Coordinates of C-alpha atoms in Angstrom, one line a residue:
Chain A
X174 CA 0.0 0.0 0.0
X175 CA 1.0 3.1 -0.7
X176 CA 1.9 6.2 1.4
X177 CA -0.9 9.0 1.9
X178 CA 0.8 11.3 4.6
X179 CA 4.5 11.0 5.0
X180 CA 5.4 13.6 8.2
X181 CA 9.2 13.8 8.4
X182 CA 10.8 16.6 11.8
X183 CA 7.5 18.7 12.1
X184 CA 7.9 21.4 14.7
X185 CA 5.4 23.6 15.5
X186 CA 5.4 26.8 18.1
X187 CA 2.6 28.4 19.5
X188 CA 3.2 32.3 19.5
X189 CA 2.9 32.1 23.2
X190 CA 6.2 29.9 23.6
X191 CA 4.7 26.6 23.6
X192 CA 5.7 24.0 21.9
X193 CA 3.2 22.0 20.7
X194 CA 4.9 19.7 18.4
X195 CA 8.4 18.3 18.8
X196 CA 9.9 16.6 16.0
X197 CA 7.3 14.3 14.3
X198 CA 7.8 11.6 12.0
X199 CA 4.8 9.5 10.9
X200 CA 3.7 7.6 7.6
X201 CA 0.3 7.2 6.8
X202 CA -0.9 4.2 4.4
X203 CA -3.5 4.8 2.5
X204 CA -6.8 3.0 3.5
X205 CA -5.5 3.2 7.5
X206 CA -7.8 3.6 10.3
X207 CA -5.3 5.4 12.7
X208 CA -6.3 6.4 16.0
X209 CA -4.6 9.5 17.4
X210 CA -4.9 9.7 21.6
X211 CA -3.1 11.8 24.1
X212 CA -3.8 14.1 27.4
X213 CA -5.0 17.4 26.7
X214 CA -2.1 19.6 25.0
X215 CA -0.8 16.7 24.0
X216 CA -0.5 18.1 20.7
X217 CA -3.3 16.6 18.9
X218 CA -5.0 19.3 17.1
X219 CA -2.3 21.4 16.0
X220 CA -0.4 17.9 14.2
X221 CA -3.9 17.1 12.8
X222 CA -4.3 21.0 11.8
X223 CA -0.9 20.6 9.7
X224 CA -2.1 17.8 7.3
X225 CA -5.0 20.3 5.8
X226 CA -2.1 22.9 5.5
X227 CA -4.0 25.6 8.0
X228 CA -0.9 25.9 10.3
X229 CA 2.5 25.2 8.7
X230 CA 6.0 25.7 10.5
X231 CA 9.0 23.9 10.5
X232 CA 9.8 20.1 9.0
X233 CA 8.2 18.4 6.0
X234 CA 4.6 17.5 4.8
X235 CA 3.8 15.5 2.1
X236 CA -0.1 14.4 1.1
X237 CA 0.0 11.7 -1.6
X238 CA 3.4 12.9 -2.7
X239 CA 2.1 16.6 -2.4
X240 CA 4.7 18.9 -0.3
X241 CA 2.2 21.2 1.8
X242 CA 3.6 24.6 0.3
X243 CA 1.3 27.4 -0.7
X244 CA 1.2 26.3 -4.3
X245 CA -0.2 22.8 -3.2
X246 CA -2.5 23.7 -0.8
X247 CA -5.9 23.8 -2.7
X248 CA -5.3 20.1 -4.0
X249 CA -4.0 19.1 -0.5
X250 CA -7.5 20.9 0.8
X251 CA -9.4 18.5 -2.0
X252 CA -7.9 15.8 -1.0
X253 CA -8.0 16.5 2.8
X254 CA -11.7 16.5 4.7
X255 CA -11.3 17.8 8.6
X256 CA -14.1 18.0 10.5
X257 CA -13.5 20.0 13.5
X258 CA -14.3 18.8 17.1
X259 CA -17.6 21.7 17.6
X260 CA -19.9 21.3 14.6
X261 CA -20.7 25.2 15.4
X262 CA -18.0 25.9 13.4
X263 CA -17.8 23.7 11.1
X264 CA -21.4 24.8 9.8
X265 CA -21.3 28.7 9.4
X266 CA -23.4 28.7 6.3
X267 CA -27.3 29.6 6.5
X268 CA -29.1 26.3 5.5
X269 CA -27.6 22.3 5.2
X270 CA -27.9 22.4 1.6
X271 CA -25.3 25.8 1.5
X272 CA -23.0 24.2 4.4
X273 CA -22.2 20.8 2.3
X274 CA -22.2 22.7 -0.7
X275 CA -19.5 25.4 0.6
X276 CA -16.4 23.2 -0.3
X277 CA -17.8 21.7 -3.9
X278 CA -18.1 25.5 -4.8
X279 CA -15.3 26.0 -4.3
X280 CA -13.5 23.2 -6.2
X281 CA -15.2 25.3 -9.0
X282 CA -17.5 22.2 -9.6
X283 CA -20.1 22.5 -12.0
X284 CA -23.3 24.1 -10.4
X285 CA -25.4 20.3 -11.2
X286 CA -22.3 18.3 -10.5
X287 CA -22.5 20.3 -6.7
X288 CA -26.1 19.3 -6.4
X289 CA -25.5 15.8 -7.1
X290 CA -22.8 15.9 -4.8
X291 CA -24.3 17.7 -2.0
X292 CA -27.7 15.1 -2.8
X293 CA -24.9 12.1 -2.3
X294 CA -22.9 13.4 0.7
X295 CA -26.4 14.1 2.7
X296 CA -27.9 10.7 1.8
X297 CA -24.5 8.5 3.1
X298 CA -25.0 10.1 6.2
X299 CA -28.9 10.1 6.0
X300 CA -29.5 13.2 6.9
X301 CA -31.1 13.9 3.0
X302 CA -34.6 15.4 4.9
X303 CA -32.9 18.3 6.6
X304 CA -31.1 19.8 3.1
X305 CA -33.4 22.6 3.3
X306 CA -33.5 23.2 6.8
X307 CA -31.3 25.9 8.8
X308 CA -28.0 24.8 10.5
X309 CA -28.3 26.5 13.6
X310 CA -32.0 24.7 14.6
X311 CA -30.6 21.1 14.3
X312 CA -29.7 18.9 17.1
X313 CA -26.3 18.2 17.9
X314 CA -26.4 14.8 16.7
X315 CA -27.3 16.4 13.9
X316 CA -24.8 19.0 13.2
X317 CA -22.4 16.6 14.0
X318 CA -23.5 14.5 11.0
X319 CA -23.9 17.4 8.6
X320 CA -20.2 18.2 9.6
X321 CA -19.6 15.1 7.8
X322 CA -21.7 15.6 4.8
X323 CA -19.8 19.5 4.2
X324 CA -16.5 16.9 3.7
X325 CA -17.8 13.9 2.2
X326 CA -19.1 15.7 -0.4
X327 CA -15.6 17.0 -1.6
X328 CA -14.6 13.3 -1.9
X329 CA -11.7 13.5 0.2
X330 CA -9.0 10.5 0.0
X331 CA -8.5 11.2 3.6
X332 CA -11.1 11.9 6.7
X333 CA -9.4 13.8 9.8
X334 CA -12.0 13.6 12.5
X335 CA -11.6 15.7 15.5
X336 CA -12.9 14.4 18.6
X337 CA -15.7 13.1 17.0
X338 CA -18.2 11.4 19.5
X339 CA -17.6 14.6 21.6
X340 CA -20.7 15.7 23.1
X341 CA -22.9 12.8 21.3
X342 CA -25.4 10.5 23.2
X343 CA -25.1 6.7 22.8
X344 CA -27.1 5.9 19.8
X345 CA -25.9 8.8 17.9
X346 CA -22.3 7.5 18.7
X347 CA -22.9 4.4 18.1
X348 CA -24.5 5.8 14.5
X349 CA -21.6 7.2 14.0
X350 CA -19.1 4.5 15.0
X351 CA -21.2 2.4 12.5
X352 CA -21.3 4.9 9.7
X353 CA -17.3 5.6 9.9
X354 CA -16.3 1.7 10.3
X355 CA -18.6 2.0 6.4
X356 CA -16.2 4.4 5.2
X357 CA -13.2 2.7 3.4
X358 CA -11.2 5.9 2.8
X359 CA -7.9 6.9 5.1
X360 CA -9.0 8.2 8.4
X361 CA -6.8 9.6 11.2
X362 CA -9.5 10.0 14.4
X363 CA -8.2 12.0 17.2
X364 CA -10.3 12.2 20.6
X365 CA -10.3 10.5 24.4
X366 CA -12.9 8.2 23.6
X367 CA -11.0 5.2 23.5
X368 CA -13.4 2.7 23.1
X369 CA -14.6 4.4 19.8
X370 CA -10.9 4.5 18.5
X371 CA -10.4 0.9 19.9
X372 CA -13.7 0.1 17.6
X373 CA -12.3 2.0 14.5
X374 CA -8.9 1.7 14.3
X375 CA -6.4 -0.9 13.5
X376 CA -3.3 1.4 14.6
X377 CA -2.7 4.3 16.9
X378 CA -0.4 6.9 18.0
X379 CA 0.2 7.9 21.0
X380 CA 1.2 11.5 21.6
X381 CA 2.7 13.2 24.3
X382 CA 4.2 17.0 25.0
X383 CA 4.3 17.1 21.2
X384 CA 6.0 13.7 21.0
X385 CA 5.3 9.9 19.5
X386 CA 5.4 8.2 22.4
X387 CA 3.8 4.5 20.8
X388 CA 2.8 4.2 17.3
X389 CA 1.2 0.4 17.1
X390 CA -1.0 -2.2 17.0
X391 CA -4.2 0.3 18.8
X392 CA -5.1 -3.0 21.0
X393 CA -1.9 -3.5 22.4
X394 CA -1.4 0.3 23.1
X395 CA -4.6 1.0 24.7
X396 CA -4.2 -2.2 26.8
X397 CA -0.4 -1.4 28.1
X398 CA -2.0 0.2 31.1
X399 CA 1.9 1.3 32.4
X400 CA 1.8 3.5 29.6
X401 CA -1.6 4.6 29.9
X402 CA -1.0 5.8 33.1
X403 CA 2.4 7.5 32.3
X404 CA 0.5 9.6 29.9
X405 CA -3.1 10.7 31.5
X406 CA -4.9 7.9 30.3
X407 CA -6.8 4.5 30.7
X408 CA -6.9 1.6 29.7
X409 CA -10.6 1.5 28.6
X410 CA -13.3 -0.6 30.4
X411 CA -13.9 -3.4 28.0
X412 CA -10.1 -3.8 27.5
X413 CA -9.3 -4.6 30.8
X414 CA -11.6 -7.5 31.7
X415 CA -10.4 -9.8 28.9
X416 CA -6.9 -8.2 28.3
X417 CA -5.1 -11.3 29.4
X418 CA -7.1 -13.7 27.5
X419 CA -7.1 -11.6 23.9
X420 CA -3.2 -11.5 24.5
X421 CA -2.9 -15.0 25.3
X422 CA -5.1 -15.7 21.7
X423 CA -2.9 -13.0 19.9
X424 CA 0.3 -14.7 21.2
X425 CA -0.8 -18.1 20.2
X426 CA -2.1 -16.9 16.2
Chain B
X269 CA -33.2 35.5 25.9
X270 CA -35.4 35.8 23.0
X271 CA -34.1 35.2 19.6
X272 CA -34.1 38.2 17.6
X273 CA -36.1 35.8 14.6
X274 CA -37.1 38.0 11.9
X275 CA -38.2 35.3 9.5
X276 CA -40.2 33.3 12.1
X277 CA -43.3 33.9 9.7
X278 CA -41.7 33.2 6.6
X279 CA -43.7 29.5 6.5
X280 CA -46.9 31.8 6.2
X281 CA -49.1 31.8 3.0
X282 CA -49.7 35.7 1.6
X283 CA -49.1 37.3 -1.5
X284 CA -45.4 38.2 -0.6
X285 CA -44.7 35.1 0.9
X286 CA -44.5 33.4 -3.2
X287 CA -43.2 36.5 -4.2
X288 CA -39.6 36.4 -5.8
X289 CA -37.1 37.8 -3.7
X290 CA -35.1 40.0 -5.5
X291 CA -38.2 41.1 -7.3
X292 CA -39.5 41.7 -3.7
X293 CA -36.4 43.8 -2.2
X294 CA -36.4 46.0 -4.9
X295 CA -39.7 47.1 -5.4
X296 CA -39.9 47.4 -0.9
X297 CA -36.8 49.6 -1.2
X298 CA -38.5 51.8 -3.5
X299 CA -41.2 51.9 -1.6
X300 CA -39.1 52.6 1.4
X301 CA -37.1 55.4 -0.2
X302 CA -40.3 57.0 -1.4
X303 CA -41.4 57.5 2.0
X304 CA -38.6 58.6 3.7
X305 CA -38.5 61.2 0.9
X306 CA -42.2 62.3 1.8
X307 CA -42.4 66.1 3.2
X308 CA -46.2 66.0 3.2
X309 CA -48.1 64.9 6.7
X310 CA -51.2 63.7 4.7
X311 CA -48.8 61.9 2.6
X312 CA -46.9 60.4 4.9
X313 CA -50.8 59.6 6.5
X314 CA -51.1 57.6 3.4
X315 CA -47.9 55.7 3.6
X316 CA -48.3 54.6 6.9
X317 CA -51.9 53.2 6.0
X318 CA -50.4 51.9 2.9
X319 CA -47.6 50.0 5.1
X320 CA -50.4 48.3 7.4
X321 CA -52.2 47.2 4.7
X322 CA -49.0 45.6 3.6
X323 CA -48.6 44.1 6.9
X324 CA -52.3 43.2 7.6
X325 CA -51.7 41.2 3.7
X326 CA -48.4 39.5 4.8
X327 CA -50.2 37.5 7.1
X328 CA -47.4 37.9 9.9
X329 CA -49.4 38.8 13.5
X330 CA -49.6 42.5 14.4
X331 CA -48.5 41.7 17.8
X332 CA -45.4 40.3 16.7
X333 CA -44.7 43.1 14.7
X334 CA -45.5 46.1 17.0
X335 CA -43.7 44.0 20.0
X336 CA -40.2 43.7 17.4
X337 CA -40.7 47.7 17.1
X338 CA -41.1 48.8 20.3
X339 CA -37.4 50.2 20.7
X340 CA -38.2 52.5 16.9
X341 CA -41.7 53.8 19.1
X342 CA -39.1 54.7 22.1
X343 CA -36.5 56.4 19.5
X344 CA -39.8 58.2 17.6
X345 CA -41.2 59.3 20.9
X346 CA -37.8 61.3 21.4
X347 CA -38.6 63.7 18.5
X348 CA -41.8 64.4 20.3
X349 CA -40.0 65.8 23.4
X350 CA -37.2 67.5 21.2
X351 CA -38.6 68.9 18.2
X352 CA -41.9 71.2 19.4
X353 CA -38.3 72.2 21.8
X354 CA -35.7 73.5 19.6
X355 CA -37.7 74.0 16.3
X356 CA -39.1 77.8 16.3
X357 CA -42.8 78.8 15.0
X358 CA -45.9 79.2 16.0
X359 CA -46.5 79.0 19.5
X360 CA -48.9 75.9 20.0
X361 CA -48.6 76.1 24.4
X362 CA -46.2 77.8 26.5
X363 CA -45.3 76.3 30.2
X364 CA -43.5 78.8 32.0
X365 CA -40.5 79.5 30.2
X366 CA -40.9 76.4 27.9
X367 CA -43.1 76.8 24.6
X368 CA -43.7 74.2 22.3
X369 CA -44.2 74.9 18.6
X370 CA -46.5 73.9 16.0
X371 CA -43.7 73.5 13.7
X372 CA -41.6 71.2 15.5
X373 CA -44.4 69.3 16.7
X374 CA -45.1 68.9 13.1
X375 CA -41.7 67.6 12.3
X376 CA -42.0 65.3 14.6
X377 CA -45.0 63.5 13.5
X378 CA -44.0 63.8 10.1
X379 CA -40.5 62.0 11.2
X380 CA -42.6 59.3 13.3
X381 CA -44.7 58.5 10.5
X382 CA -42.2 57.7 7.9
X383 CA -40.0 56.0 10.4
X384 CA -43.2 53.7 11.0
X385 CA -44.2 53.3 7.6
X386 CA -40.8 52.0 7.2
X387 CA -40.3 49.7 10.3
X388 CA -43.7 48.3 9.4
X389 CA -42.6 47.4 6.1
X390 CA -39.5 45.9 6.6
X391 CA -41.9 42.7 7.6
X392 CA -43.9 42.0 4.1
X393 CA -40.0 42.6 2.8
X394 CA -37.9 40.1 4.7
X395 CA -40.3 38.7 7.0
X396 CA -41.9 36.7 4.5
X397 CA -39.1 34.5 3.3
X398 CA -36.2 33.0 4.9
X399 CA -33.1 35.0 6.1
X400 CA -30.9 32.7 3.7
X401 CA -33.3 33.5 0.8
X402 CA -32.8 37.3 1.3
X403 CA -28.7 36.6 1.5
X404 CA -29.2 34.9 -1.4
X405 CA -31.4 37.4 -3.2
X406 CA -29.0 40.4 -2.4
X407 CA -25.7 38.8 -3.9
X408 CA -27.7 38.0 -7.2
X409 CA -28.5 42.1 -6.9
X410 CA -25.2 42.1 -6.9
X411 CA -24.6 43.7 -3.2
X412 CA -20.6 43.7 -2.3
X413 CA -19.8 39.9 -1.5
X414 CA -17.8 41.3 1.8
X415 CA -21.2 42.9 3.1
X416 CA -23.0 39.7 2.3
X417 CA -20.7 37.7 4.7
X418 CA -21.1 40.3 7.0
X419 CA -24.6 39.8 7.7
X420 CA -24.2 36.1 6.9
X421 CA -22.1 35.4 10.0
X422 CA -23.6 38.3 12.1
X423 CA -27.1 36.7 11.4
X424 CA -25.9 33.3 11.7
X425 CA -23.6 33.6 15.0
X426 CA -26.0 36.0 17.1
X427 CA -27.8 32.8 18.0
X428 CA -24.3 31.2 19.1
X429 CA -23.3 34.3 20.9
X430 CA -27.1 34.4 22.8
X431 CA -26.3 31.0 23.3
X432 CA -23.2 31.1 25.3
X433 CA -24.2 34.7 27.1
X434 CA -26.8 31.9 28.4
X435 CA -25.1 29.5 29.7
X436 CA -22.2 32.0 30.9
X437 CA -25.3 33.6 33.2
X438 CA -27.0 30.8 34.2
X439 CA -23.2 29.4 35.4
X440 CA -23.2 32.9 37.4
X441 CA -26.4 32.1 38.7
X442 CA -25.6 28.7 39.8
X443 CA -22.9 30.4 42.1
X444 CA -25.1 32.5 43.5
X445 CA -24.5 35.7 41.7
X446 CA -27.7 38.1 42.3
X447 CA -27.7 41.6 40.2
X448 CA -27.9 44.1 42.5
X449 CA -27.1 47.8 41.6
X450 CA -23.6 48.1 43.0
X451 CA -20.2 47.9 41.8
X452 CA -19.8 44.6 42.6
X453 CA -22.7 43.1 39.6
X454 CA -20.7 45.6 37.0
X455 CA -18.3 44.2 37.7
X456 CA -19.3 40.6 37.4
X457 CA -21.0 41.9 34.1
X458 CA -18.1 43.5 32.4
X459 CA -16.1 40.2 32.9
X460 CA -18.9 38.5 31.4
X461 CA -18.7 40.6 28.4
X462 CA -15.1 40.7 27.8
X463 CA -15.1 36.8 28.1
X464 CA -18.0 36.9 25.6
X465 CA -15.7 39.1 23.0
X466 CA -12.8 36.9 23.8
X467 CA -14.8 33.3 23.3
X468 CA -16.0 35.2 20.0
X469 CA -12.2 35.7 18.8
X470 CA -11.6 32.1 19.6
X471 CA -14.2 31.0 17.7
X472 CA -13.8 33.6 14.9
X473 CA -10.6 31.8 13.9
X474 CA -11.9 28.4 14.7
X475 CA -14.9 29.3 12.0
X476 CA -12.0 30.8 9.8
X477 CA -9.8 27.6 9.9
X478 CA -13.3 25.2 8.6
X479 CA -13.6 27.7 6.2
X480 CA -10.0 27.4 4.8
X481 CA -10.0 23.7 5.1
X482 CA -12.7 23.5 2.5
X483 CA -11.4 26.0 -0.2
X484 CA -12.2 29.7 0.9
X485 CA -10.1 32.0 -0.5
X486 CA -11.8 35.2 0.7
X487 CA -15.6 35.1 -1.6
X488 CA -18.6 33.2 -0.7
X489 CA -20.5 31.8 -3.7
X490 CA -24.4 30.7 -3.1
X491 CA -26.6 28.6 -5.2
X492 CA -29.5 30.1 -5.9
X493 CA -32.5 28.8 -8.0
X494 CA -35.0 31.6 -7.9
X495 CA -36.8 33.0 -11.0
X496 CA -38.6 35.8 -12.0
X497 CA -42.5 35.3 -13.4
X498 CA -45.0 37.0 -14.7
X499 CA -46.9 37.4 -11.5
X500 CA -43.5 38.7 -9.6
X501 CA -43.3 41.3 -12.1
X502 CA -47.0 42.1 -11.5
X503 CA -46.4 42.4 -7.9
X504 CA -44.0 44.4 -8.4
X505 CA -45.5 46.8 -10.6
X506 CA -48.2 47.7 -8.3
X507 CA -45.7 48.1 -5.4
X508 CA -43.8 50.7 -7.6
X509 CA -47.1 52.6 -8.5
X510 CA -48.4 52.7 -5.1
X511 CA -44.9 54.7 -4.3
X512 CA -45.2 56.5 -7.3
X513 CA -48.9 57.8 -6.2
X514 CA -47.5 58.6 -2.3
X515 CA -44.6 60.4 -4.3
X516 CA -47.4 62.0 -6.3
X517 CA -49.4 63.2 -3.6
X518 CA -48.0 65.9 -2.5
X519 CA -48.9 67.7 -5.2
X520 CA -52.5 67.0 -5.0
X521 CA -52.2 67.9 -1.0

């Protein structure tokens, strides 16, 4: 498989002093579920900020062989689809229909080709019923699946998801667990709900003061509970009943 | 907090409800400048009748509308107190040293009636569709993009920003905080609106960053699918001819 996001020394200082990133080197292969976790100011946001090209520092980006330089940016953006942790801000536009339409008008598609588009993008994440409605009177739930649509519907070859079961109740989690495990393009899901990574993703990376701590098997990470507890975190629920006995059953395969 | 909704009544059935919108704007604006041009109390009589009728045809309920212009009645009621005041004439009562006159008082009216006639007609205008359908309708007039966003976002966020002065003074409240006249509740209430300007900023550039990850480059392009008719034309005309007979009236008066 080939690489999608090759991430070689990125540094990145906050004008305040702090540095948030330290260094990174990651590859991404395409069609990877990867599961980004670590404590608050871990550095989470400002790496996955980077591979859309809206901050940009020091070290090297590439997006399917794309260097993230000004001249790249608008096919890096095409080929990029972030959706941000608060659907308020992702949906600034006055109806559904203008929200997921926003980035197809501005790939300069064809004014048809961005109905079809926006008619597609609603319906995979069946939300088609609210196209006309206004942004700002949906439910959270809701929002949160329309901040979907507004990316899906520029075809990205890569999904960054930003916290994404943040402030969602069970079954629209587990609607949207179901919905993303669908999805067979590239995602990188950042977030503290572990079990919803664990669910999602076959690899994760662990981050830490702007740091890889663990890049792995997501299982094996999220189960190493000395590790977990180095960095701020867990070892979710349903991992540690069985952890011995999946182990034991991974050691013997 | 009530939410300033101008286009709660825009699901209403009325004559101006089907009407186009751009076909709409224009022919209320000239209406609207008509009147404000009026110098003529019996005309400006007639435009105010001329707006309730419009109002009384929209459909939207007089009480909503006299209840969204009770701060233009407070601002009108102002010229009552400072016109007969300053403006010299005819003396129409004297208080001790204080004389009113039939002049001012005159202004005065003439001012409150025109500003009225146009606060009442603001409702058939954008009342009767939705907010995103007037946006749309004023950047096919042609109306600087940059002033388009402008209202876009204002429109858009004023519920967000109601929103979180909200839950920031129910948080106060859950603490105890009374407002009492004393320096103490200023206090409390300037903090709360410089944290309000600074969440705003926050979220300013969080919006910004969404929009930049999906292909803004500084101009917002709408779809919009409205056309003109016959019958919007029609409309139209006899909006236009109803301002050109107020225009027309002062020469008969």
């Amino acid at each position: 498989m080939r690489e999608v996001i090759k991430i070689t020394n990125l540094e990145y200082v906050y004008p305040d002093g702090t540095h948030a990133l330290r260094g990174i080197n990651l590859n991404i292969l395409e069609g990877e579920s990867v599961g980004l976790i670590g404590p608050n100011g871990a550095g989470k946001s400002t790496l996955l900020l980077h591979l859309n090209g809206i901050l940009r520092q020091k070290g090297r980006v590439e997006i399917d062989g794309l260097n993230l330089e000004e001249g790249n940016l608008d096919k890096i953006r095409n080929k990029v689809g972030f959706v941000f942790q608060d659907p308020q801000n992702q949906l600034f536009m006055p109806t559904v229909f203008d929200d997921v339409a926003f980035g197809p008008i501005n790939m300069k598609l064809a004014k048809e080709r961005v109905k079809e588009v926006v008619y597609e993008a609603l319906k995979e994440v069946d939300m088609l019923y609210s196209i006309k409605r206004v942004s700002h009177h949906l439910s959270f739930g809701e929002k949160k699946k329309i901040s979907i649509a507004t990316v899906l519907s520029m075809s990205p070859q890569i999904l960054i998801l930003d916290e994404p079961s943040a402030n969602l109740d069970p079954a629209a989690r587990r609607h949207l667990i179901d919905f993303l495990k669908r999805l067979s393009i590239t995602k990188i899901i950042a977030g503290h709900d572990l079990e919803l990574i664990l669910e999602l993703c076959e690899r994760s990376i662990l981050l830490d003061k702007g740091k890889v701590v663990a890049d792995g098997n997501t299982q094996i990470i999220l189960s190493d509970s000395l590790l977990m507890q180095e960095h701020n975190l867990e070892v979710p629920s349903c991992l540690k009943a069985d952890f011995q006995k999946k182990i034991e059953e991974r050691v013997s395969l | 907090m009530h939410l300033p909704e101008i286009d709660k009544y825009a699901h209403l059935k009325s004559i101006f409800h089907s009407w186009e919108p751009r076909a709409k704007l224009v022919s209320f604006l000239f209406l609207i400048i008509t009147i404000s041009l009026l110098h003529n109390l019996i005309s400006a009589c007639a435009g105010l009748v001329l707006a309730v009728v419009l109002v009384f045809l929209s459909g939207i309920p007089f009480r909503f509308v006299f209840k969204s212009l009770t701060w233009l009645f407070l601002f009108v009621l102002l010229f009552f107190v400072i016109m007969p005041l300053t403006v010299p004439g005819r003396i129409l009562f004297k208080v001790g040293f204080i004389t009113c006159s039939q002049e001012g008082f005159n202004i005065a009216l003439l001012i409150a009636l025109r500003a009225i006639s146009i606060g009442l007609l603001v409702f058939p205008m954008i009342g009767t569709m939705e907010f995103h359908k007037t946006l749309k309708a004023l950047s096919r007039l042609k109306i600087p993009n940059r002033l388009i966003q402008m209202i876009m976002f204002t429109y858009r966020y004023l519920f967000v920003f109601i929103e979180e002065y909200r839950r920031m003074t129910i948080a106060t409240q859950a603490r105890l905080f009374k407002r009492r006249t004393n320096l103490s509740t200023l206090r409390i209430t300037g903090n709360l609106i410089s944290m309000l300007f600074i969440r705003g900023f926050e979220r300013t550039q969080c919006i910004y960053d969404a929009m930049v990850s999906r292909g803004y480059k500084g101009n917002l392009e709408i779809i919009d699918e409205s056309k003109l008719c016959c019958k919007d034309f029609l409309k139209s005309s006899l909006i236009i001819m109803a301002a050109l007979l107020l225009n027309f009236s002062k020469f008969v008066f």
